[in-house]
Every structure is written in structure tokens, then in C-alpha cells.
Amino acid sequence: MSIQALREQLSQENRAAKALLAEKGSIPWTADDQKKFDAHMEAAERLRAQVDAHQKMLDDDAERNFSGANRRTPGKDEPEAIKALNVFLRKSTREMSAEEAVLIRNTMSTTTGSEGGNTVQPIVATLLIDLMKDYAFMRGEASQVTTESGADMSFPTSDGTSEVGEWVAQNASATSSDPTFGTRAVNTFKAGSKVVTVPIELLQDSQIDIAGFVLNRLAQRIGRLSNLGYTSGSGTGQPFGVTSVASTGKTGTTGQTTTIIYDDLVDVVDSLDVAYLVGGNEPCWMFNQTLRRTVRKIKDTSGRPIWMPSYEAGMTGGIPDRLLGYPVCINNDMPTPAANAKSLAFGDFKKYLIRDAMQVTLFRFDDSAYMSKGQVGFLAWARTGGNLLDLNAIKLYAHSAT
């Protein structure tokens, strides 16, 4: 069965579960209702696991056989920076024509040219950062800013949730109450892609979109690495991860080392200041697939599931499932349920800031170590960082120690 057929079945199961929820409304569930809903959810979980397995197999096959390389038709509309990048990827310095060498010098910095590296043009750096979004789940929820350099930088913060005005009598003076301002460091750290080796046959095929192919591979690796940093980084040599800096809104009772209950979820929501729940803000849940299997089975006090599936998500990924009325973001870099683990986060992730520096450096290796295998190696360095600017905006659920 094709992966598309599996996705269609997954959509059908989610649609059936959602229809059952809508049909029953506020009516308490019977045992038969529960049985039907659980059957749809279990079938959806199996199908989702099967879709993930198929996708992983396709990704692994692409990694081994370079089947992810798209065809291209070179044209006059191709930006100069992309033309230069294609030349740099396909040819060593000694193979370039005089015209191609000029193109490289004019569009790509040769600061590290003697070592085979070039600082890429902003258009290429932007493309690389955009590609990372598909592999860095935090980028889908967090705010992002790009700076020209990677110099240390702090961003101003101000928490007004505890500030309140006053009643003033006629002809009386108003009291002064200055806002409290602070700063949060959002420094950048160097992330490396590891060397991507490409067969020379692929480079020699002018119809292969080698620029798109190589950038996609580099983005996969840096994107996955940086997402782990944005999620749980220590701030030392890597970004400040949200689970490292956000405060705990609820700790599970003794015995809940791998579980979570309905009351815990309600308490996590209520631990967030109401200011983050209104005024156009829409906080969301974030946890991994392991915890999702547990949360999907939780019922409210009337026995009704609190998970609202979105059948559209099985097809396009455009509409997230909802939990207690709030959207769910699956981030597999979130900690797995275990003793003391902070496996769930809830809040306004727009208050987490991801910062990228445009200094992306690309290296090409075609020495004997690679040529003896008929390969050319590519390595990218990117600079990125992140931090939670408002420490009250996100709350965590921590499992019990025992």
C-alpha cells in the first residue's frame, strides 16, 4: 500500500473520531461510545506509525541512493548567487573557467578560499534557513530574527502581568509606577552539518538540481541539530532550550513517572497567566509522539475524550489536533516521559526567539581522500541561537521523581 493511501486511511479514521465527538456533544459517553472512539484512535495511531515508517524508509533510501535529487532546467532567470553556487558545487578551482572564477569572486566571499570555503550570499543563506523549517519543529511556533553578524546580543524584556492601575480622586495626583525592564541573551553558536559526500557522477549531471539537493541535505542536518538546541539546549555552546529555562507549572504526583492525567493538563493550563490566553494569543501544547499516545486516551470527568483530532492533518499537516481546545505541536525532541522529565510544554511559543546570523560558510572537499572513492565532500557551518524572552509565557509539566 502506498504512503498516500495510508494517509487517506488515517484521515478517514480521524474524521470518524471527530464526527463521533460532534454527534455526542455534551452527552455523557456510554461504554459502547468509548469503545468506538478508542478503536478509531488506535487505528489512527497504527496508521500514523506505518506512515512514519514508510517516510523513514523513503528518507533512508534517498540518503543512500541520492534519489531526492530533483531535475532542473538552467535558465536566464536563475539568480547570480545560485549560478555561482552551482559552479562552486560542481567544479574545483582548477576546473573553473576564467569567467566562472570571476562569478564566484563577485558573488561569494572568498575569505576562507585557501581552505576551500566560501561565505555564501544572503540569498543562499536565506534559502538554507527556510529549508531548516521542515526539520526544526520549534521554528514553526517560535519568533525568528536574522542579524548580519553573529556577535553576542541581548534583547529587552518587560513583564507587565503584575502591573495594575489605580483609582484617583478628583484633583489628586497620579502615582508613578515605572515598568520593569530586563534583558535576555540570544547569542549565536556554530552548528556544523558534518560532511555530506556526493558522487562525482551526480555533480557531472547538469540536469540535476545539485544546489537544491546539497542545501536540502545540509538543512536537514543543521535543522535537526538546532531544533534539539531550541528544545532542550543548556545555553553553553548551544541555544537556551525552552525546557531548560521555562518554569514548571505542574509536577505529577508520586507514581506518575511516565504518565499524565486529566487534572494535570487542567493545572498546566491554569498555571499560565490569563494574559497569555486572551487578546489574540493562542498558546499551544508541545510534546513528542510517545506522550501523545498517552494523552490521546485521556477522558474528562464525563468519560469523553479531551483530544480533538483533525482529519485534515493526516493529509496536509495544515490543521493541528487540539487538546482542551488548544492546538498541539508534535516535537520529537521534547523529553520522553520518565522520572523528573519535563515532557510537556504549554504556552505562547512566540515568546521564544530564534536568531540566525547570515554568516553561512560552505566548504568543498575534493582531495585524494574523497576522489579515491569518486566523491566530493561538502560541509556547512551556520550560526544560530535561541532563548525564551518571557519566562512566564510557557509552563512545563514535570513527571514525578518516583
Short mmCIF file of C-alpha atoms in Angstrom, two decimals:
data_model
loop_
_atom_site.label_atom_id
_atom_site.label_comp_id
_atom_site.label_asym_id
_atom_site.label_seq_id
_atom_site.Cartn_x
_atom_site.Cartn_y
_atom_site.Cartn_z
CA MET A 1 0.00 0.00 0.00
CA SER A 2 1.33 3.43 -0.96
CA ILE A 3 2.11 6.07 1.62
CA GLN A 4 -0.60 8.27 0.09
CA ALA A 5 -3.21 5.51 0.57
CA LEU A 6 -2.13 5.17 4.19
CA ARG A 7 -2.52 8.91 4.71
CA GLU A 8 -6.02 8.75 3.25
CA GLN A 9 -6.95 5.95 5.66
CA LEU A 10 -5.50 7.95 8.54
CA SER A 11 -7.65 10.91 7.50
CA GLN A 12 -10.75 8.69 7.44
CA GLU A 13 -10.12 7.38 10.96
CA ASN A 14 -9.59 10.89 12.32
CA ARG A 15 -12.71 12.12 10.52
CA ALA A 16 -14.79 9.30 12.03
CA ALA A 17 -13.50 10.03 15.54
CA LYS A 18 -14.20 13.74 15.15
CA ALA A 19 -17.73 13.03 13.88
CA LEU A 20 -18.41 10.86 16.92
CA LEU A 21 -17.31 13.67 19.24
CA ALA A 22 -19.55 16.14 17.43
CA GLU A 23 -22.52 13.76 17.44
CA LYS A 24 -22.42 13.18 21.19
CA GLY A 25 -21.71 16.77 22.17
CA SER A 26 -22.10 17.19 25.93
CA ILE A 27 -23.97 13.89 26.42
CA PRO A 28 -22.07 11.51 28.76
CA TRP A 29 -20.48 8.64 26.86
CA THR A 30 -21.62 5.07 27.08
CA ALA A 31 -19.21 2.15 27.15
CA ASP A 32 -20.06 1.49 23.50
CA ASP A 33 -19.27 5.10 22.55
CA GLN A 34 -15.94 4.79 24.28
CA LYS A 35 -15.18 1.53 22.54
CA LYS A 36 -15.89 3.03 19.11
CA PHE A 37 -13.79 6.12 19.73
CA ASP A 38 -10.86 4.14 21.11
CA ALA A 39 -11.00 1.85 18.06
CA HIS A 40 -10.71 4.84 15.72
CA MET A 41 -7.86 6.34 17.75
CA GLU A 42 -5.94 3.06 17.94
CA ALA A 43 -6.36 2.54 14.20
CA ALA A 44 -5.16 6.11 13.60
CA GLU A 45 -2.11 5.53 15.82
CA ARG A 46 -1.18 2.35 13.92
CA LEU A 47 -1.63 4.10 10.57
CA ARG A 48 0.42 7.08 11.72
CA ALA A 49 3.22 4.76 12.83
CA GLN A 50 3.04 2.99 9.47
CA VAL A 51 3.16 6.32 7.59
CA ASP A 52 6.18 7.37 9.67
CA ALA A 53 7.89 4.05 8.94
CA HIS A 54 7.28 4.43 5.19
CA GLN A 55 8.57 8.00 5.27
CA LYS A 56 11.69 6.96 7.19
CA MET A 57 12.35 4.23 4.64
CA LEU A 58 11.97 6.73 1.79
CA ASP A 59 14.27 9.20 3.57
CA ASP A 60 16.87 6.50 4.23
CA ASP A 61 16.70 5.40 0.61
CA ALA A 62 17.16 9.00 -0.53
CA GLU A 63 20.15 9.36 1.81
CA ARG A 64 21.82 6.23 0.42
CA ASN A 65 20.94 6.50 -3.25
CA PHE A 66 20.56 10.26 -3.70
CA SER A 67 17.05 9.70 -5.04
CA GLY A 68 15.97 13.03 -3.58
CA ALA A 69 17.81 14.97 -6.28
CA ASN A 70 15.38 16.92 -8.47
CA ARG A 71 15.85 17.73 -12.15
CA ARG A 72 16.50 21.30 -13.19
CA THR A 73 16.44 23.38 -16.36
CA PRO A 74 19.12 26.08 -16.18
CA GLY A 75 17.77 29.41 -17.38
CA LYS A 76 18.48 33.09 -17.61
CA ASP A 77 16.14 33.82 -14.68
CA GLU A 78 18.39 31.92 -12.27
CA PRO A 79 19.86 34.39 -9.70
CA GLU A 80 23.58 35.05 -9.98
CA ALA A 81 24.12 33.71 -6.46
CA ILE A 82 22.51 30.37 -7.39
CA LYS A 83 24.54 30.19 -10.61
CA ALA A 84 27.71 30.80 -8.60
CA LEU A 85 26.69 28.19 -6.03
CA ASN A 86 26.15 25.59 -8.76
CA VAL A 87 29.60 26.30 -10.20
CA PHE A 88 31.18 26.09 -6.73
CA LEU A 89 29.46 22.76 -6.00
CA ARG A 90 30.19 21.14 -9.35
CA LYS A 91 33.75 22.25 -10.06
CA SER A 92 37.02 22.57 -8.22
CA THR A 93 39.01 25.79 -8.61
CA ARG A 94 41.31 24.25 -11.21
CA GLU A 95 38.31 23.15 -13.32
CA MET A 96 36.64 26.57 -13.46
CA SER A 97 36.87 28.78 -16.49
CA ALA A 98 38.09 32.34 -16.05
CA GLU A 99 34.51 33.57 -16.37
CA GLU A 100 33.28 31.12 -13.72
CA ALA A 101 36.08 32.10 -11.34
CA VAL A 102 35.05 35.75 -11.69
CA LEU A 103 31.42 34.79 -10.98
CA ILE A 104 32.49 33.05 -7.76
CA ARG A 105 34.62 36.01 -6.66
CA ASN A 106 31.84 38.50 -7.38
CA THR A 107 29.01 36.64 -5.65
CA MET A 108 30.60 34.54 -2.92
CA SER A 109 33.10 35.79 -0.37
CA THR A 110 36.49 34.06 -0.58
CA THR A 111 37.55 34.89 2.97
CA THR A 112 38.39 31.24 3.58
CA GLY A 113 39.09 30.35 -0.04
CA SER A 114 42.51 28.85 0.68
CA GLU A 115 40.76 26.25 2.81
CA GLY A 116 38.07 25.51 0.23
CA GLY A 117 35.35 27.54 1.94
CA ASN A 118 33.19 30.43 0.85
CA THR A 119 30.78 32.60 2.81
CA VAL A 120 27.59 32.30 0.81
CA GLN A 121 25.42 35.15 -0.42
CA PRO A 122 22.42 36.24 1.72
CA ILE A 123 20.02 34.74 -0.84
CA VAL A 124 21.65 31.33 -0.35
CA ALA A 125 21.81 31.70 3.44
CA THR A 126 18.12 32.64 3.49
CA LEU A 127 17.27 29.62 1.36
CA LEU A 128 19.19 27.36 3.74
CA ILE A 129 17.39 28.82 6.78
CA ASP A 130 13.99 28.46 5.08
CA LEU A 131 14.73 24.79 4.35
CA MET A 132 15.52 24.23 8.03
CA LYS A 133 11.88 24.92 8.92
CA ASP A 134 10.91 21.48 7.65
CA TYR A 135 13.26 19.80 10.14
CA ALA A 136 13.17 22.20 13.11
CA PHE A 137 9.73 21.96 14.71
CA MET A 138 10.38 24.90 17.03
CA ARG A 139 10.74 27.19 14.00
CA GLY A 140 7.08 26.56 13.19
CA GLU A 141 5.98 28.09 16.51
CA ALA A 142 8.73 30.48 17.66
CA SER A 143 9.52 34.04 16.57
CA GLN A 144 12.58 34.47 14.35
CA VAL A 145 15.05 37.24 13.65
CA THR A 146 18.06 37.42 11.34
CA THR A 147 21.15 39.52 12.01
CA GLU A 148 24.07 40.28 9.72
CA SER A 149 26.67 39.20 12.26
CA GLY A 150 26.82 36.61 14.99
CA ALA A 151 28.03 39.00 17.71
CA ASP A 152 26.62 38.46 21.22
CA MET A 153 23.33 40.26 21.63
CA SER A 154 20.74 40.79 24.37
CA PHE A 155 17.08 41.60 23.76
CA PRO A 156 15.00 43.80 26.08
CA THR A 157 12.16 42.22 28.04
CA SER A 158 9.32 43.59 30.15
CA ASP A 159 6.72 41.68 32.15
CA GLY A 160 3.57 43.69 32.78
CA THR A 161 1.32 40.87 34.05
CA SER A 162 1.60 42.09 37.66
CA GLU A 163 1.20 45.79 36.90
CA VAL A 164 -2.12 47.49 37.75
CA GLY A 165 -3.51 51.00 37.54
CA GLU A 166 -5.20 52.98 40.32
CA TRP A 167 -8.34 54.88 41.22
CA VAL A 168 -7.58 58.57 41.59
CA ALA A 169 -9.73 61.09 43.46
CA GLN A 170 -10.69 64.39 41.83
CA ASN A 171 -7.79 66.87 41.81
CA ALA A 172 -5.45 64.22 43.25
CA SER A 173 -2.09 63.34 41.66
CA ALA A 174 -1.39 60.06 39.91
CA THR A 175 1.16 57.71 41.43
CA SER A 176 4.31 56.91 39.48
CA SER A 177 4.95 53.26 38.63
CA ASP A 178 7.77 52.68 36.16
CA PRO A 179 7.73 49.46 34.13
CA THR A 180 10.44 46.97 34.96
CA PHE A 181 12.75 46.17 32.05
CA GLY A 182 15.28 43.40 31.73
CA THR A 183 17.36 41.68 29.06
CA ARG A 184 17.73 38.13 27.80
CA ALA A 185 20.82 36.96 25.91
CA VAL A 186 20.19 35.50 22.45
CA ASN A 187 23.72 34.65 21.33
CA THR A 188 24.56 32.54 18.30
CA PHE A 189 26.51 29.28 18.28
CA LYS A 190 28.24 27.47 15.44
CA ALA A 191 26.38 24.45 14.09
CA GLY A 192 28.05 22.08 11.64
CA SER A 193 26.36 19.79 9.13
CA LYS A 194 29.10 17.11 9.13
CA VAL A 195 30.49 16.29 5.70
CA VAL A 196 27.96 15.36 3.01
CA THR A 197 29.58 13.17 0.34
CA VAL A 198 28.20 13.28 -3.20
CA PRO A 199 29.21 11.00 -6.11
CA ILE A 200 31.02 12.85 -8.90
CA GLU A 201 28.50 11.38 -11.39
CA LEU A 202 25.75 13.40 -9.71
CA LEU A 203 27.82 16.57 -9.96
CA GLN A 204 28.54 15.94 -13.63
CA ASP A 205 24.83 15.63 -14.50
CA SER A 206 23.91 19.20 -15.47
CA GLN A 207 20.20 18.37 -15.29
CA ILE A 208 20.36 17.59 -11.56
CA ASP A 209 19.45 20.46 -9.22
CA ILE A 210 22.66 19.98 -7.28
CA ALA A 211 22.32 23.29 -5.40
CA GLY A 212 18.86 22.39 -4.12
CA PHE A 213 19.94 18.84 -3.34
CA VAL A 214 23.05 19.74 -1.33
CA LEU A 215 21.35 22.62 0.51
CA ASN A 216 18.47 20.34 1.46
CA ARG A 217 20.86 17.77 2.94
CA LEU A 218 22.73 20.43 4.87
CA ALA A 219 19.45 21.95 6.10
CA GLN A 220 18.23 18.54 7.32
CA ARG A 221 21.26 18.03 9.48
CA ILE A 222 21.61 21.55 10.86
CA GLY A 223 17.84 21.86 11.26
CA ARG A 224 17.60 18.71 13.38
CA LEU A 225 20.60 19.71 15.46
CA SER A 226 19.35 23.24 16.09
CA ASN A 227 15.84 22.04 16.97
CA LEU A 228 17.32 19.91 19.73
CA GLY A 229 19.10 23.02 20.99
CA TYR A 230 15.96 25.19 20.86
CA THR A 231 14.09 22.46 22.74
CA SER A 232 16.48 21.39 25.50
CA GLY A 233 19.82 23.20 24.99
CA SER A 234 21.82 24.24 28.04
CA GLY A 235 22.88 27.68 26.76
CA THR A 236 26.56 26.67 26.97
CA GLY A 237 27.90 26.15 23.45
CA GLN A 238 24.31 25.79 22.23
CA PRO A 239 20.99 27.69 22.43
CA PHE A 240 18.92 28.01 25.61
CA GLY A 241 16.26 25.31 25.21
CA VAL A 242 12.68 26.01 26.21
CA THR A 243 12.60 23.05 28.62
CA SER A 244 15.78 24.32 30.28
CA VAL A 245 14.57 27.86 31.05
CA ALA A 246 10.76 27.72 31.34
CA SER A 247 9.31 27.18 34.81
CA THR A 248 7.33 24.14 35.91
CA GLY A 249 3.59 24.69 36.10
CA LYS A 250 2.68 21.24 37.41
CA THR A 251 4.58 18.27 38.85
CA GLY A 252 2.97 14.85 38.67
CA THR A 253 2.02 13.10 41.91
CA THR A 254 4.04 10.15 43.19
CA GLY A 255 3.79 7.24 40.76
CA GLN A 256 3.40 9.38 37.63
CA THR A 257 6.91 8.81 36.33
CA THR A 258 5.68 8.12 32.80
CA THR A 259 2.02 9.17 32.87
CA ILE A 260 -0.13 12.27 32.95
CA ILE A 261 -3.79 12.65 33.90
CA TYR A 262 -6.65 15.00 33.03
CA ASP A 263 -6.25 17.06 36.21
CA ASP A 264 -2.56 17.63 35.39
CA LEU A 265 -3.41 19.10 32.00
CA VAL A 266 -6.00 21.40 33.53
CA ASP A 267 -3.47 22.53 36.15
CA VAL A 268 -0.85 23.26 33.50
CA VAL A 269 -3.31 25.48 31.62
CA ASP A 270 -4.27 27.28 34.82
CA SER A 271 -0.62 27.80 35.76
CA LEU A 272 -0.29 30.14 32.77
CA ASP A 273 -1.29 33.74 33.42
CA VAL A 274 -4.62 34.51 31.75
CA ALA A 275 -2.92 37.34 29.83
CA TYR A 276 -1.37 34.69 27.58
CA LEU A 277 -4.75 33.08 26.90
CA VAL A 278 -6.60 36.17 25.62
CA GLY A 279 -6.08 39.18 23.40
CA GLY A 280 -5.37 37.28 20.21
CA ASN A 281 -2.81 34.96 21.83
CA GLU A 282 -3.25 31.27 21.13
CA PRO A 283 -0.95 29.15 23.27
CA CYS A 284 -0.27 25.61 22.18
CA TRP A 285 0.86 22.28 23.58
CA MET A 286 4.20 20.75 22.69
CA PHE A 287 5.30 17.16 23.36
CA ASN A 288 6.59 14.13 21.47
CA GLN A 289 4.81 11.18 19.88
CA THR A 290 5.41 8.92 22.88
CA LEU A 291 3.45 11.21 25.19
CA ARG A 292 0.83 11.73 22.50
CA ARG A 293 -0.11 8.05 22.74
CA THR A 294 -0.89 8.61 26.42
CA VAL A 295 -2.66 11.94 26.09
CA ARG A 296 -4.95 10.79 23.28
CA LYS A 297 -6.54 8.27 25.66
CA ILE A 298 -7.31 10.72 28.49
CA LYS A 299 -11.00 11.34 29.23
CA ASP A 300 -12.77 14.17 31.01
CA THR A 301 -14.99 13.71 34.08
CA SER A 302 -17.90 12.63 31.86
CA GLY A 303 -15.80 9.98 30.15
CA ARG A 304 -15.43 11.90 26.88
CA PRO A 305 -12.04 12.09 25.15
CA ILE A 306 -10.39 15.51 25.53
CA TRP A 307 -8.38 15.05 22.32
CA MET A 308 -9.93 16.63 19.22
CA PRO A 309 -8.46 15.01 16.08
CA SER A 310 -8.11 16.99 12.88
CA TYR A 311 -8.64 14.75 9.89
CA GLU A 312 -7.11 17.39 7.61
CA ALA A 313 -3.77 16.98 9.43
CA GLY A 314 -3.45 13.45 8.10
CA MET A 315 -3.46 14.80 4.57
CA THR A 316 -1.78 18.17 4.55
CA GLY A 317 -0.47 18.85 8.03
CA GLY A 318 -2.15 22.25 7.82
CA ILE A 319 -4.54 21.98 10.78
CA PRO A 320 -3.26 20.62 14.12
CA ASP A 321 -5.14 18.37 16.51
CA ARG A 322 -6.45 20.14 19.61
CA LEU A 323 -6.25 19.32 23.30
CA LEU A 324 -8.58 21.07 25.76
CA GLY A 325 -9.32 23.48 22.93
CA TYR A 326 -5.68 24.41 22.20
CA PRO A 327 -3.59 23.29 19.19
CA VAL A 328 -0.99 20.55 19.55
CA CYS A 329 2.53 20.72 18.10
CA ILE A 330 4.46 17.46 17.98
CA ASN A 331 8.16 17.95 18.61
CA ASN A 332 10.05 14.67 18.91
CA ASP A 333 12.99 16.39 20.56
CA MET A 334 10.85 17.02 23.64
CA PRO A 335 11.91 14.70 26.51
CA THR A 336 10.33 11.25 26.63
CA PRO A 337 8.18 10.58 29.73
CA ALA A 338 10.44 9.42 32.58
CA ALA A 339 11.17 10.21 36.22
CA ASN A 340 11.71 14.00 36.61
CA ALA A 341 11.43 14.53 32.85
CA LYS A 342 9.75 17.73 31.64
CA SER A 343 7.95 16.11 28.76
CA LEU A 344 5.19 18.66 28.07
CA ALA A 345 5.19 22.41 27.47
CA PHE A 346 2.21 24.74 27.13
CA GLY A 347 2.15 28.42 26.35
CA ASP A 348 2.91 31.18 23.87
CA PHE A 349 5.90 29.94 21.90
CA LYS A 350 6.08 33.25 20.02
CA LYS A 351 7.86 34.50 23.13
CA TYR A 352 10.74 32.14 22.28
CA LEU A 353 13.10 33.91 19.88
CA ILE A 354 15.29 32.11 17.35
CA ARG A 355 18.15 34.17 15.99
CA ASP A 356 20.10 33.36 12.81
CA ALA A 357 23.31 35.02 11.63
CA MET A 358 23.71 35.35 7.87
CA GLN A 359 27.32 34.18 8.01
CA VAL A 360 26.82 30.73 6.48
CA THR A 361 30.06 29.17 5.26
CA LEU A 362 30.22 26.33 2.76
CA PHE A 363 33.27 24.13 2.20
CA ARG A 364 34.10 21.83 -0.72
CA PHE A 365 36.49 18.87 -0.33
CA ASP A 366 37.85 17.10 -3.40
CA ASP A 367 41.23 15.86 -2.17
CA SER A 368 42.52 12.31 -2.62
CA ALA A 369 40.63 11.01 0.42
CA TYR A 370 37.38 11.72 -1.44
CA MET A 371 38.47 11.36 -5.06
CA SER A 372 39.75 7.84 -4.40
CA LYS A 373 36.10 6.93 -3.76
CA GLY A 374 34.74 9.02 -6.62
CA GLN A 375 33.18 11.52 -4.26
CA VAL A 376 33.23 15.19 -3.34
CA GLY A 377 32.51 16.33 0.20
CA PHE A 378 30.54 19.38 1.35
CA LEU A 379 30.35 20.91 4.81
CA ALA A 380 28.33 23.87 6.07
CA TRP A 381 28.74 25.99 9.18
CA ALA A 382 25.79 28.09 10.34
CA ARG A 383 25.36 30.31 13.39
CA THR A 384 22.09 30.23 15.32
CA GLY A 385 20.76 30.65 18.83
CA GLY A 386 17.56 30.97 20.82
CA ASN A 387 16.11 31.91 24.18
CA LEU A 388 12.77 32.39 25.89
CA LEU A 389 12.34 36.15 26.25
CA ASP A 390 9.34 35.98 28.60
CA LEU A 391 9.83 33.34 31.29
CA ASN A 392 6.14 33.49 32.24
CA ALA A 393 4.90 32.70 28.73
CA ILE A 394 5.47 28.92 28.80
CA LYS A 395 4.85 26.37 31.55
CA LEU A 396 6.13 22.80 31.80
CA TYR A 397 4.78 19.54 33.16
CA ALA A 398 7.35 17.51 35.12
CA HIS A 399 6.88 13.83 35.90
CA SER A 400 7.30 12.72 39.50
CA ALA A 401 10.68 11.52 40.71
CA THR A 402 9.30 8.16 41.94
#
